[in-house]
XYZ file of C-alpha atoms in Angstrom:
754
model
C 107.108 47.395 185.837
C 108.138 50.801 184.460
C 110.034 50.597 181.152
C 113.679 51.579 181.052
C 112.820 55.268 180.819
C 115.710 56.440 182.953
C 118.378 55.204 180.576
C 116.289 56.367 177.654
C 116.111 59.879 179.068
C 119.797 59.932 179.884
C 120.560 59.136 176.268
C 118.005 61.524 174.749
C 120.418 64.424 174.433
C 123.079 62.125 173.020
C 120.612 60.842 170.445
C 119.712 64.396 169.503
C 123.406 65.183 169.090
C 123.823 62.133 166.852
C 121.325 63.531 164.399
C 123.266 66.799 164.417
C 119.981 68.566 164.887
C 121.525 71.734 166.292
C 122.487 72.667 162.771
C 124.224 70.839 159.932
C 126.766 71.999 157.351
C 125.082 72.248 154.001
C 121.632 72.164 155.576
C 118.645 74.236 154.565
C 118.959 78.007 154.757
C 116.629 80.789 155.850
C 114.858 81.137 152.508
C 114.509 77.492 151.553
C 114.090 76.006 155.036
C 111.857 78.544 156.776
C 110.559 81.350 154.580
C 109.412 79.221 151.641
C 107.371 76.573 153.514
C 105.904 79.247 155.799
C 104.818 81.681 153.080
C 103.400 78.857 150.969
C 101.194 77.807 153.882
C 100.159 81.409 154.598
C 99.282 82.167 150.961
C 97.063 79.137 150.727
C 93.580 77.934 150.030
C 91.836 80.621 152.082
C 93.457 83.353 150.009
C 92.229 81.824 146.753
C 88.854 80.416 147.733
C 87.662 82.424 150.754
C 89.262 85.865 150.693
C 86.644 87.267 148.334
C 83.969 86.012 150.750
C 85.801 87.794 153.590
C 85.872 91.110 151.712
C 82.238 90.816 150.662
C 81.054 90.228 154.230
C 83.370 92.487 156.225
C 83.809 95.413 153.839
C 87.085 97.069 152.930
C 88.058 98.505 156.321
C 86.638 95.479 158.125
C 88.845 93.168 156.059
C 91.946 95.261 156.652
C 91.214 95.210 160.394
C 90.719 91.425 160.369
C 94.021 90.958 158.530
C 95.826 93.302 160.927
C 94.503 91.664 164.101
C 95.172 88.161 162.788
C 98.681 88.998 161.612
C 99.334 90.830 164.881
C 98.656 87.672 166.883
C 100.853 85.651 164.532
C 103.592 88.277 164.744
C 103.554 88.158 168.554
C 103.965 84.389 168.316
C 106.821 84.875 165.852
C 108.518 87.174 168.382
C 108.261 84.458 171.035
C 109.643 81.886 168.609
C 112.551 84.204 167.824
C 113.339 84.673 171.521
C 113.420 80.939 172.224
C 115.236 80.060 168.995
C 118.040 82.574 169.667
C 118.520 81.357 173.244
C 118.799 77.621 172.725
C 119.982 75.255 170.035
C 116.797 74.119 168.339
C 117.133 70.479 167.421
C 114.745 68.045 165.757
C 111.108 68.704 166.613
C 110.686 72.447 166.128
C 107.838 73.689 168.285
C 107.805 70.518 170.414
C 111.509 70.859 171.123
C 111.152 74.519 172.125
C 108.225 73.873 174.469
C 109.669 70.759 176.116
C 112.982 72.497 176.859
C 111.187 75.483 178.376
C 108.087 74.123 180.133
C 109.102 70.512 180.669
C 108.799 67.186 178.901
C 105.199 66.547 180.039
C 103.872 69.833 178.664
C 106.029 69.468 175.550
C 104.691 65.973 174.946
C 101.111 67.026 175.704
C 101.394 69.594 172.909
C 103.739 67.618 170.653
C 101.587 64.491 170.291
C 98.417 66.321 169.185
C 100.575 68.607 167.024
C 101.906 65.552 165.195
C 98.402 64.129 164.737
C 97.170 67.488 163.446
C 100.022 67.743 160.954
C 99.539 64.166 159.816
C 95.832 64.669 159.204
C 96.554 68.027 157.575
C 98.287 66.155 154.761
C 94.943 64.527 153.998
C 93.095 67.829 154.251
C 95.328 69.458 151.664
C 95.457 66.511 149.268
C 91.661 66.102 149.400
C 91.367 69.849 148.718
C 93.682 69.429 145.749
C 91.623 66.492 144.513
C 88.385 68.475 144.737
C 89.842 71.326 142.689
C 91.116 68.881 140.059
C 87.699 67.224 139.807
C 86.074 70.650 139.409
C 88.525 71.555 136.648
C 88.144 68.191 134.884
C 84.566 66.996 135.546
C 85.091 63.756 133.613
C 87.308 62.515 136.446
C 84.317 62.539 138.780
C 83.061 59.372 137.069
C 86.112 57.405 138.205
C 85.367 54.557 140.593
C 87.767 51.819 141.734
C 86.931 49.396 144.532
C 84.106 51.632 145.605
C 86.334 54.727 145.863
C 85.169 57.992 144.337
C 87.181 60.137 141.957
C 88.112 62.552 144.740
C 89.360 59.697 146.917
C 91.384 58.141 144.097
C 93.098 61.432 143.197
C 93.635 62.177 146.890
C 95.282 58.805 147.510
C 97.589 59.192 144.522
C 98.679 62.715 145.484
C 99.185 61.712 149.131
C 101.486 58.861 148.102
C 103.408 61.138 145.727
C 104.113 63.837 148.348
C 105.192 61.101 150.809
C 107.598 59.639 148.237
C 108.954 63.138 147.704
C 109.525 63.557 151.442
C 111.145 60.110 151.711
C 113.548 60.951 148.909
C 115.102 64.042 150.445
C 113.967 67.186 152.233
C 116.093 69.193 149.812
C 114.218 67.751 146.841
C 110.914 68.582 148.534
C 112.073 72.133 149.197
C 113.152 72.518 145.552
C 109.701 71.335 144.516
C 108.243 74.088 146.675
C 110.245 76.670 144.718
C 108.235 75.746 141.621
C 105.034 75.963 143.620
C 106.063 79.377 144.940
C 106.705 80.461 141.369
C 103.199 79.321 140.390
C 101.684 81.340 143.236
C 103.694 84.416 142.245
C 102.521 84.039 138.633
C 98.921 83.750 139.780
C 99.182 86.918 141.878
C 100.840 88.825 139.032
C 98.086 87.626 136.694
C 95.498 88.866 139.185
C 97.103 92.317 139.489
C 97.220 92.523 135.690
C 93.555 91.618 135.434
C 90.453 93.770 135.233
C 87.088 94.362 136.967
C 84.273 91.926 136.304
C 81.490 94.346 137.262
C 80.686 97.613 138.997
C 81.703 97.629 142.642
C 79.290 98.403 145.463
C 81.669 97.454 148.277
C 81.225 99.204 151.584
C 83.911 100.307 154.001
C 82.317 98.234 156.781
C 80.061 95.208 156.403
C 78.138 93.767 153.478
C 75.532 95.499 151.336
C 72.872 93.022 152.459
C 73.444 93.157 156.211
C 70.613 90.703 156.945
C 72.307 87.815 155.150
C 75.939 88.740 155.847
C 78.194 86.981 158.346
C 79.231 88.899 161.447
C 82.678 90.391 161.996
C 83.953 87.659 164.333
C 82.483 84.908 162.184
C 84.414 86.274 159.216
C 87.489 86.650 161.423
C 87.234 82.978 162.406
C 87.158 81.920 158.745
C 90.172 84.018 157.813
C 92.467 83.461 160.794
C 93.759 79.983 159.801
C 95.292 81.680 156.754
C 98.002 83.280 158.904
C 98.833 80.262 161.080
C 101.417 78.732 158.760
C 104.553 79.870 160.573
C 105.146 76.414 162.074
C 105.832 74.946 158.622
C 109.375 76.303 158.735
C 109.949 75.846 162.458
C 109.167 72.134 162.198
C 112.141 71.679 159.849
C 114.544 72.881 162.547
C 116.560 69.666 162.402
C 117.328 70.232 158.702
C 118.483 73.852 159.045
C 122.115 74.897 158.805
C 121.760 77.688 161.397
C 118.328 77.376 163.072
C 118.958 80.199 165.563
C 119.211 82.632 162.642
C 117.014 80.975 160.035
C 113.944 80.492 162.249
C 113.530 84.118 163.428
C 114.252 85.896 160.169
C 112.584 83.350 157.916
C 109.449 83.513 160.075
C 109.461 87.339 160.204
C 109.879 87.473 156.442
C 106.945 85.130 155.823
C 104.685 87.060 158.222
C 105.664 90.391 156.641
C 105.179 89.287 153.031
C 101.905 87.609 153.884
C 100.663 90.804 155.558
C 101.517 92.931 152.511
C 99.727 90.520 150.172
C 96.621 90.298 152.347
C 96.483 94.075 152.786
C 96.741 94.645 149.014
C 94.279 92.059 147.708
C 91.168 93.629 149.333
C 91.721 96.768 147.253
C 91.545 94.738 144.025
C 88.711 92.453 145.094
C 86.611 95.253 146.569
C 86.944 97.544 143.549
C 86.533 94.911 140.813
C 83.351 93.106 141.916
C 80.233 93.742 143.955
C 79.587 92.362 147.415
C 77.170 89.597 146.377
C 79.528 88.205 143.741
C 82.464 88.154 146.164
C 80.394 86.190 148.649
C 78.906 83.682 146.209
C 81.734 83.014 143.728
C 84.579 81.207 145.492
C 86.800 81.415 142.385
C 86.116 85.080 141.628
C 89.883 85.638 141.264
C 89.888 83.368 138.221
C 87.396 85.698 136.488
C 89.375 88.806 137.427
C 92.853 87.547 136.462
C 94.493 88.309 133.119
C 95.206 84.570 132.796
C 92.450 82.831 134.710
C 94.035 79.393 134.755
C 96.985 80.847 136.652
C 94.656 81.134 139.658
C 93.848 77.459 139.321
C 97.567 76.700 139.278
C 97.920 78.822 142.410
C 95.194 76.846 144.168
C 96.881 73.587 143.245
C 100.250 74.960 144.278
C 98.865 76.150 147.616
C 97.339 72.771 148.486
C 100.391 70.820 147.340
C 102.838 73.069 149.181
C 100.838 72.796 152.393
C 100.699 69.008 151.992
C 104.466 68.857 151.439
C 105.092 71.100 154.447
C 102.973 68.847 156.646
C 104.521 65.591 155.384
C 107.969 67.051 156.076
C 107.156 68.490 159.495
C 105.008 65.786 161.092
C 107.583 62.931 161.002
C 110.236 65.219 162.497
C 108.012 66.037 165.447
C 107.428 62.299 165.851
C 111.176 61.699 165.631
C 111.840 64.172 168.457
C 109.093 62.633 170.617
C 110.671 59.207 170.181
C 114.195 60.463 170.914
C 113.030 62.034 174.182
C 111.196 58.901 175.316
C 107.770 60.553 175.238
C 106.429 57.763 173.055
C 106.239 54.228 174.485
C 109.482 52.243 174.447
C 108.151 50.034 171.655
C 108.104 53.066 169.324
C 111.685 54.183 169.955
C 112.567 53.112 166.414
C 110.677 56.164 165.152
C 113.554 58.308 166.436
C 116.026 56.831 163.948
C 116.911 58.748 160.800
C 118.304 57.537 157.490
C 121.212 58.926 155.498
C 123.231 62.073 155.973
C 120.049 64.132 156.027
C 118.661 62.018 158.896
C 115.356 61.462 157.103
C 112.761 59.995 159.534
C 111.559 57.354 157.112
C 109.744 55.295 159.727
C 107.827 58.356 160.898
C 107.097 59.367 157.311
C 105.641 55.945 156.490
C 103.521 56.068 159.663
C 102.347 59.575 158.754
C 101.521 58.359 155.250
C 99.352 55.618 156.732
C 97.579 58.143 158.944
C 96.963 60.465 156.006
C 95.769 57.672 153.690
C 93.303 56.502 156.301
C 91.954 60.035 156.596
C 91.687 60.374 152.786
C 89.705 57.130 152.660
C 87.217 58.688 155.059
C 86.514 61.346 152.458
C 84.920 64.355 154.158
C 87.194 65.813 156.844
C 85.213 68.990 157.522
C 84.322 67.845 161.047
C 87.981 67.176 161.903
C 89.406 70.383 160.411
C 88.356 72.743 163.254
C 89.956 70.491 165.871
C 93.202 70.418 163.878
C 93.234 74.217 163.786
C 92.801 74.205 167.566
C 95.846 71.967 167.980
C 97.948 74.400 165.971
C 96.676 77.383 167.939
C 97.291 75.525 171.200
C 100.915 75.129 170.123
C 101.206 78.855 169.376
C 99.644 79.763 172.720
C 101.996 77.482 174.678
C 105.021 78.829 172.773
C 104.000 82.331 173.813
C 103.596 81.229 177.413
C 107.029 79.564 177.364
C 108.754 82.708 176.072
C 106.777 84.965 178.410
C 107.552 82.947 181.532
C 111.239 82.577 180.621
C 111.572 86.337 180.124
C 109.534 87.219 183.218
C 111.668 85.035 185.504
C 114.824 86.674 184.141
C 116.840 83.519 184.691
C 120.602 83.906 184.079
C 120.421 80.897 181.751
C 117.884 82.589 179.452
C 119.901 84.982 177.280
C 118.225 85.277 173.864
C 119.906 87.320 171.180
C 116.449 88.531 170.159
C 114.883 90.057 173.264
C 111.105 90.349 173.637
C 109.266 91.817 176.627
C 107.299 89.173 178.520
C 104.057 91.159 178.230
C 104.104 90.834 174.424
C 104.458 87.062 174.639
C 101.623 86.723 177.140
C 99.496 89.053 174.987
C 100.113 86.661 172.092
C 99.044 83.710 174.265
C 95.843 85.527 175.263
C 95.158 86.347 171.608
C 95.583 82.722 170.540
C 93.259 81.527 173.300
C 90.591 84.101 172.424
C 90.769 83.222 168.730
C 90.362 79.521 169.498
C 87.004 80.137 171.161
C 85.942 82.593 168.447
C 86.644 80.078 165.696
C 84.914 77.092 167.249
C 84.251 76.693 170.955
C 83.416 72.991 170.860
C 86.540 72.172 168.853
C 88.524 74.205 171.391
C 87.129 72.145 174.256
C 87.942 68.897 172.431
C 91.515 70.058 171.868
C 91.922 71.133 175.508
C 90.577 67.832 176.834
C 92.867 65.893 174.504
C 95.958 67.885 175.519
C 95.215 67.514 179.232
C 94.612 63.780 178.790
C 98.020 63.346 177.154
C 99.589 65.476 179.901
C 98.039 63.288 182.626
C 99.225 60.131 180.840
C 102.788 61.452 180.632
C 102.752 62.471 184.294
C 101.708 58.965 185.318
C 104.658 57.586 183.358
C 106.999 59.746 185.489
C 109.303 60.682 182.621
C 112.680 62.042 183.620
C 114.276 64.647 181.409
C 118.008 65.217 181.230
C 117.493 68.950 180.780
C 116.170 71.627 183.089
C 113.052 73.612 182.375
C 111.429 76.848 183.421
C 109.114 75.237 185.959
C 111.816 75.150 188.630
C 112.411 78.869 188.155
C 108.672 79.555 188.252
C 108.238 77.639 191.499
C 111.244 79.402 192.980
C 109.769 82.775 192.096
C 106.399 81.855 193.596
C 108.065 80.415 196.698
C 110.073 83.589 197.237
C 106.976 85.753 196.879
C 105.030 83.516 199.252
C 107.749 83.503 201.900
C 108.028 87.286 201.852
C 104.268 87.634 202.308
C 103.864 85.064 205.074
C 102.923 86.505 208.440
C 105.208 85.616 211.327
C 102.220 85.337 213.680
C 100.201 82.092 213.360
C 96.816 82.608 211.730
C 94.039 80.353 213.114
C 92.000 80.628 209.917
C 94.769 79.161 207.757
C 96.497 76.898 210.274
C 97.659 73.494 209.161
C 100.060 71.035 210.779
C 103.397 71.546 209.027
C 105.014 68.341 210.197
C 108.632 67.386 210.662
C 108.829 63.611 211.081
C 111.900 62.403 212.972
C 111.617 58.929 211.572
C 115.002 57.336 212.027
C 115.154 54.510 209.484
C 111.923 54.990 207.438
C 111.415 51.291 206.830
C 111.349 50.600 210.574
C 109.209 53.639 211.434
C 106.941 53.668 208.399
C 103.670 54.010 210.415
C 104.897 57.391 211.687
C 105.437 58.635 208.125
C 102.136 57.134 206.968
C 100.231 58.886 209.768
C 101.938 62.222 209.122
C 101.120 61.991 205.414
C 97.472 61.255 206.219
C 97.297 64.351 208.438
C 98.759 66.747 205.855
C 96.336 65.806 203.019
C 99.137 66.808 200.614
C 98.180 70.395 201.440
C 100.425 71.180 204.408
C 104.195 70.857 204.381
C 105.680 67.586 205.507
C 109.363 66.845 205.980
C 110.921 63.504 206.807
C 114.108 64.048 208.795
C 116.767 61.468 209.611
C 119.896 61.660 211.747
C 122.877 59.811 210.282
C 125.935 58.608 212.202
C 129.199 60.266 211.169
C 130.947 58.480 208.316
C 134.529 58.300 207.112
C 133.469 59.997 203.904
C 132.295 63.584 203.765
C 129.251 64.135 205.982
C 127.757 66.387 203.309
C 128.213 63.729 200.638
C 126.615 61.100 202.884
C 123.692 63.436 203.561
C 123.134 64.081 199.859
C 123.155 60.367 199.072
C 120.826 59.575 201.980
C 118.413 62.348 201.001
C 118.307 61.127 197.396
C 117.630 57.549 198.551
C 114.966 58.653 201.019
C 113.295 60.916 198.457
C 113.114 58.051 195.956
C 111.773 55.689 198.634
C 109.009 58.088 199.671
C 108.102 58.892 196.066
C 107.861 55.205 195.261
C 105.298 54.801 198.045
C 103.281 57.826 196.952
C 104.247 60.131 199.838
C 104.714 63.811 198.990
C 107.346 65.055 201.398
C 110.462 67.134 201.703
C 113.560 65.383 202.986
C 116.213 66.566 205.414
C 119.173 64.767 206.986
C 121.945 65.676 209.394
C 124.822 63.829 211.025
C 125.436 63.433 214.751
C 126.925 60.944 217.205
C 123.721 61.038 219.248
C 120.397 60.750 217.334
C 118.583 62.800 219.983
C 121.117 65.630 219.761
C 120.866 65.376 215.984
C 117.095 65.705 216.258
C 117.477 68.883 218.295
C 119.852 70.257 215.671
C 117.359 69.496 212.895
C 114.607 71.303 214.744
C 116.771 74.352 215.432
C 118.246 74.650 211.946
C 115.424 73.527 209.692
C 113.141 76.126 208.135
C 113.214 79.178 205.911
C 112.173 82.539 207.267
C 108.875 82.217 209.120
C 108.147 78.913 207.383
C 109.132 76.313 209.947
C 107.561 73.030 211.058
C 104.984 73.700 213.778
C 104.453 70.034 214.683
C 107.093 67.383 215.319
C 106.058 63.737 214.974
C 108.102 61.061 216.665
C 108.040 57.317 216.985
C 107.877 56.031 220.557
C 111.076 54.515 221.907
C 110.557 51.113 223.529
C 113.957 51.104 225.230
C 113.568 52.471 228.811
C 117.231 53.496 228.826
C 116.422 56.072 226.139
C 113.504 57.646 227.983
C 115.651 60.327 229.602
C 117.067 61.509 226.257
C 113.607 61.193 224.686
C 112.062 63.383 227.393
C 114.876 65.914 227.030
C 114.000 66.153 223.359
C 110.296 66.665 224.188
C 111.213 69.433 226.655
C 113.338 71.056 223.965
C 110.466 70.911 221.500
C 108.031 72.353 224.008
C 110.412 75.206 224.831
C 110.730 75.889 221.079
C 106.911 76.111 220.870
C 106.604 73.107 218.571
C 103.630 70.774 218.958
C 104.586 67.172 219.655
C 102.878 63.978 218.483
C 104.364 60.651 219.554
C 103.030 57.515 217.860
C 103.192 54.309 219.827
C 102.397 51.106 217.935
C 101.083 50.857 214.400
C 103.700 48.413 213.157
C 100.905 45.957 212.418
C 98.863 48.641 210.671
C 95.882 50.698 211.812
C 93.221 48.028 211.801
C 90.190 48.672 209.627
C 90.511 52.466 209.918
C 86.917 52.656 211.113
C 87.140 54.328 214.529
C 89.220 57.155 215.964
C 89.049 57.670 219.736
C 89.885 61.071 221.235
C 90.174 61.335 225.031
C 89.093 64.928 225.440
C 89.502 67.548 228.116
C 88.198 70.617 226.288
C 89.111 72.857 223.360
C 92.118 74.438 225.011
C 95.638 73.059 224.652
C 95.897 69.366 223.927
C 92.138 68.894 223.531
C 91.860 71.374 220.667
C 94.927 70.024 218.860
C 93.781 66.402 219.242
C 90.357 67.302 217.842
C 91.957 68.961 214.799
C 94.290 66.030 214.163
C 91.414 63.552 214.473
C 89.339 65.564 211.992
C 92.222 65.747 209.513
C 92.783 62.016 209.834
C 89.085 61.260 209.379
C 88.930 63.321 206.179
C 91.908 61.496 204.672
C 90.902 59.205 201.800
C 92.015 56.010 203.556
C 90.172 56.987 206.763
C 87.069 58.485 205.152
C 84.765 55.798 206.600
C 86.067 56.255 210.139
C 83.957 57.636 212.983
C 85.583 60.055 215.418
C 84.440 59.341 218.963
C 85.117 62.023 221.575
C 85.350 60.299 224.964
C 84.573 62.296 228.105
C 84.691 60.766 231.605
C 82.094 61.653 234.252
C 82.041 60.598 237.904
C 78.293 59.858 238.100
C 74.946 60.185 236.307
C 74.506 63.835 237.220
C 77.921 64.832 235.905
C 77.373 62.696 232.787
C 74.178 64.567 231.955
C 75.929 67.868 232.578
C 78.708 66.877 230.170
C 76.146 65.953 227.512
C 74.463 69.330 227.914
C 77.726 71.299 227.730
C 80.032 69.305 225.446
C 77.371 68.125 222.971
C 76.481 71.612 221.649
C 80.184 72.454 221.354
C 80.821 69.438 219.136
C 77.734 70.249 217.049
C 79.006 73.792 216.577
C 82.379 72.510 215.356
C 80.642 70.643 212.460
C 83.249 67.884 212.289
C 80.810 64.980 212.564
C 82.368 63.687 215.777
C 80.178 61.680 218.147
C 80.152 62.363 221.879
C 80.665 59.385 224.171
C 80.183 60.196 227.874
C 81.521 57.412 230.094
C 80.598 57.035 233.765
C 83.564 56.023 235.896
C 81.629 53.752 238.284
C 84.627 53.750 240.578
C 87.146 52.779 237.909
C 90.429 54.634 237.505
C 91.111 56.505 234.253
C 93.580 53.938 232.919
C 91.036 51.168 233.287
C 88.348 53.258 231.586
C 90.625 53.960 228.621
C 91.497 50.290 228.151
C 87.859 49.219 228.387
C 86.465 51.888 226.040
C 89.233 52.038 223.389
C 90.221 48.380 223.161
C 88.500 48.059 219.778
C 89.451 51.490 218.368
C 91.790 51.702 215.372
C 93.758 54.647 216.732
C 93.669 56.551 220.024
C 94.594 60.185 220.757
C 95.718 60.981 224.305
C 97.045 64.246 225.699
C 100.419 64.523 227.449
C 101.268 66.701 230.412
C 103.522 69.658 229.751
C 107.081 69.623 231.104
C 106.042 72.499 233.380
C 103.387 70.346 235.036
C 105.684 67.490 236.018
C 108.742 67.785 238.233
C 110.183 64.485 237.023
C 109.153 64.258 233.378
C 111.122 61.075 232.754
C 109.227 59.241 235.494
C 105.954 60.651 234.170
C 106.690 59.480 230.624
C 107.815 56.032 231.766
C 104.632 55.713 233.782
C 102.564 56.860 230.761
C 104.269 54.178 228.716
C 103.300 51.526 231.261
C 99.721 52.778 231.685
C 98.953 52.626 227.956
C 100.494 49.241 227.250
C 98.160 47.006 225.271
C 96.156 49.818 223.653
C 95.687 50.062 219.889
C 98.069 52.459 218.053
C 98.149 55.541 220.273
C 99.186 59.140 219.569
C 100.413 61.157 222.565
C 99.756 64.823 221.827
C 101.382 67.855 223.433
C 100.207 71.292 222.243
C 102.932 73.929 222.537
C 102.307 76.384 219.708
C 101.202 79.905 220.619
C 97.858 79.718 218.874
C 94.254 79.218 219.939
C 93.222 75.838 218.590
C 89.686 76.704 219.657
C 89.727 79.478 217.041
C 91.060 77.047 214.442
C 88.103 74.740 215.077
C 85.405 77.370 215.567
């Protein structure tokens, strides 16, 4: 049984309002809530420990180009973030919240869950990095060993617990701690600028001095790019911001701009103060260059600690938003609760601490790190797509204060995707598979969101474009049966709906139409309620179908009205499927409806029987009279039914009647090659009459079939169509489920088959 997701989804927005996540008086501002955590993540470990390696391998101009391209992609993502943040109230969850409200809860959850895991494991990455630098600075600590844990693991565990305690105390306290870390980084950079060369420079403008042992341009690019992906650190604190629609854009722009200036300046110092080989080999070359070398060590520690704090603050808030929206299983709803006036997600923080501690215990996380980077880049790419699609559709509801052209957002998405494969293709594939797996899981859960998303607008845009490009003349190459099922009460006529669904393969359009009797209430209100009930009933039984209802005193007149009114432009049902009426007093009205359908050039399929099912679905009998008219349409319908999953083991048998042996051989020689040419796998069955009438032959040959297709005469061929139909009803009594087919559409079904 499905958990109570409906009520959970209906209350999601209310829960989000309870946490006052759209902005809180006295909350974090632009500088403390967005700029500081973002710039501390940007000016991180790569700047201190890998930037010299980048300059040594890429050369001066190569490094500046790498920084510019990398920052350009990040800046495009920042533009998309600004557009979304200034259009909607950004509540708890940051990037997850933005994506889910734009592209839907399934896509938001598919990105949000791996984003949380990546942020949780990132805490361990940064604290282990901090521990390694401490051990290098104080070698005596490397001898520590408790319960089989190494010195690095012990220091990492202690630091991880400390940053978690800091986050549990208050986000404001954690942000204030980051001010001191920012000060340490500023001091380290000032000390570096005030430093001096360590040797004569031999740096080149492009590439390394020793080209044979140097890394290539894109390899160097892949190493550097994670340095500029820290803009989510501030966005993830959206629920703690006083004015997120202002703080997120300008705090993010400020961090990107300052980071770009720093990374464009440092290559000039590094390239002029050391030679290429030293820059590549000495990871702490900045410490030798700086006026106060230990300030660089403080900067490294500050960078790792600030990134760890940013992750331990952001990850639980993403988890909190996932729980509030019902993305997580019902048993984890408690993770959406916050504590105190600051709505601190203590449950999520403790869970994140456990995740991080487990990762620290593993020790070496180098194999996991590339996948984590892919999760972050996937988030950036999807954010760009969300902003690009919203802007492209030009929906009246999307009115951002900060306007960005859709092409820039999609360019940012393309850049993120390209960089993912450049950094590590196998990690990219792992991330993609993981995201799609989560997406499929969420789709199976059939989550219902209480908010709209851009997908409806996207489908509307595509539908409009498709309708305007559809040709009014039927095209044999692309013909499919677009079926309107006049089902009456679906529960009583379910075999008709089941057969129609099997014929469409979920590729053609199918509509279930019902005629309602007039009610005392508004007819339109009754229709809306009936359509909603019918849509839910069909969805619950796995049938993909449109739904249409109308009201009329006479169900047959109502059916005619449905057929006349239903459709959009040239897109109208070309085949009407009916359930046979057993009441002889209704035959006249039934035949009038068939005549109306034939005059309207709509194919007709009438199912008789099937209430006890379709047997073993092993044999389909078609009583054939050639490819023209009914014969061609019956052959197509039989093929479509045979290729349905539930009928895939069925054999289509084309029955042809011959008067004697000579005519039977002639039919084999003429009809056999035609069936072979059609390549549908149907088997020819030539039956000699031996003096029997056709009705007797049909009953003898098709008694053990699972379904039978028979052609009907056209209204033009019969003077008294009611008598003809009544007689047809009597002649076919006792047969297995039978479909009477009348081809009326102005199209060559021979061309469809051949």
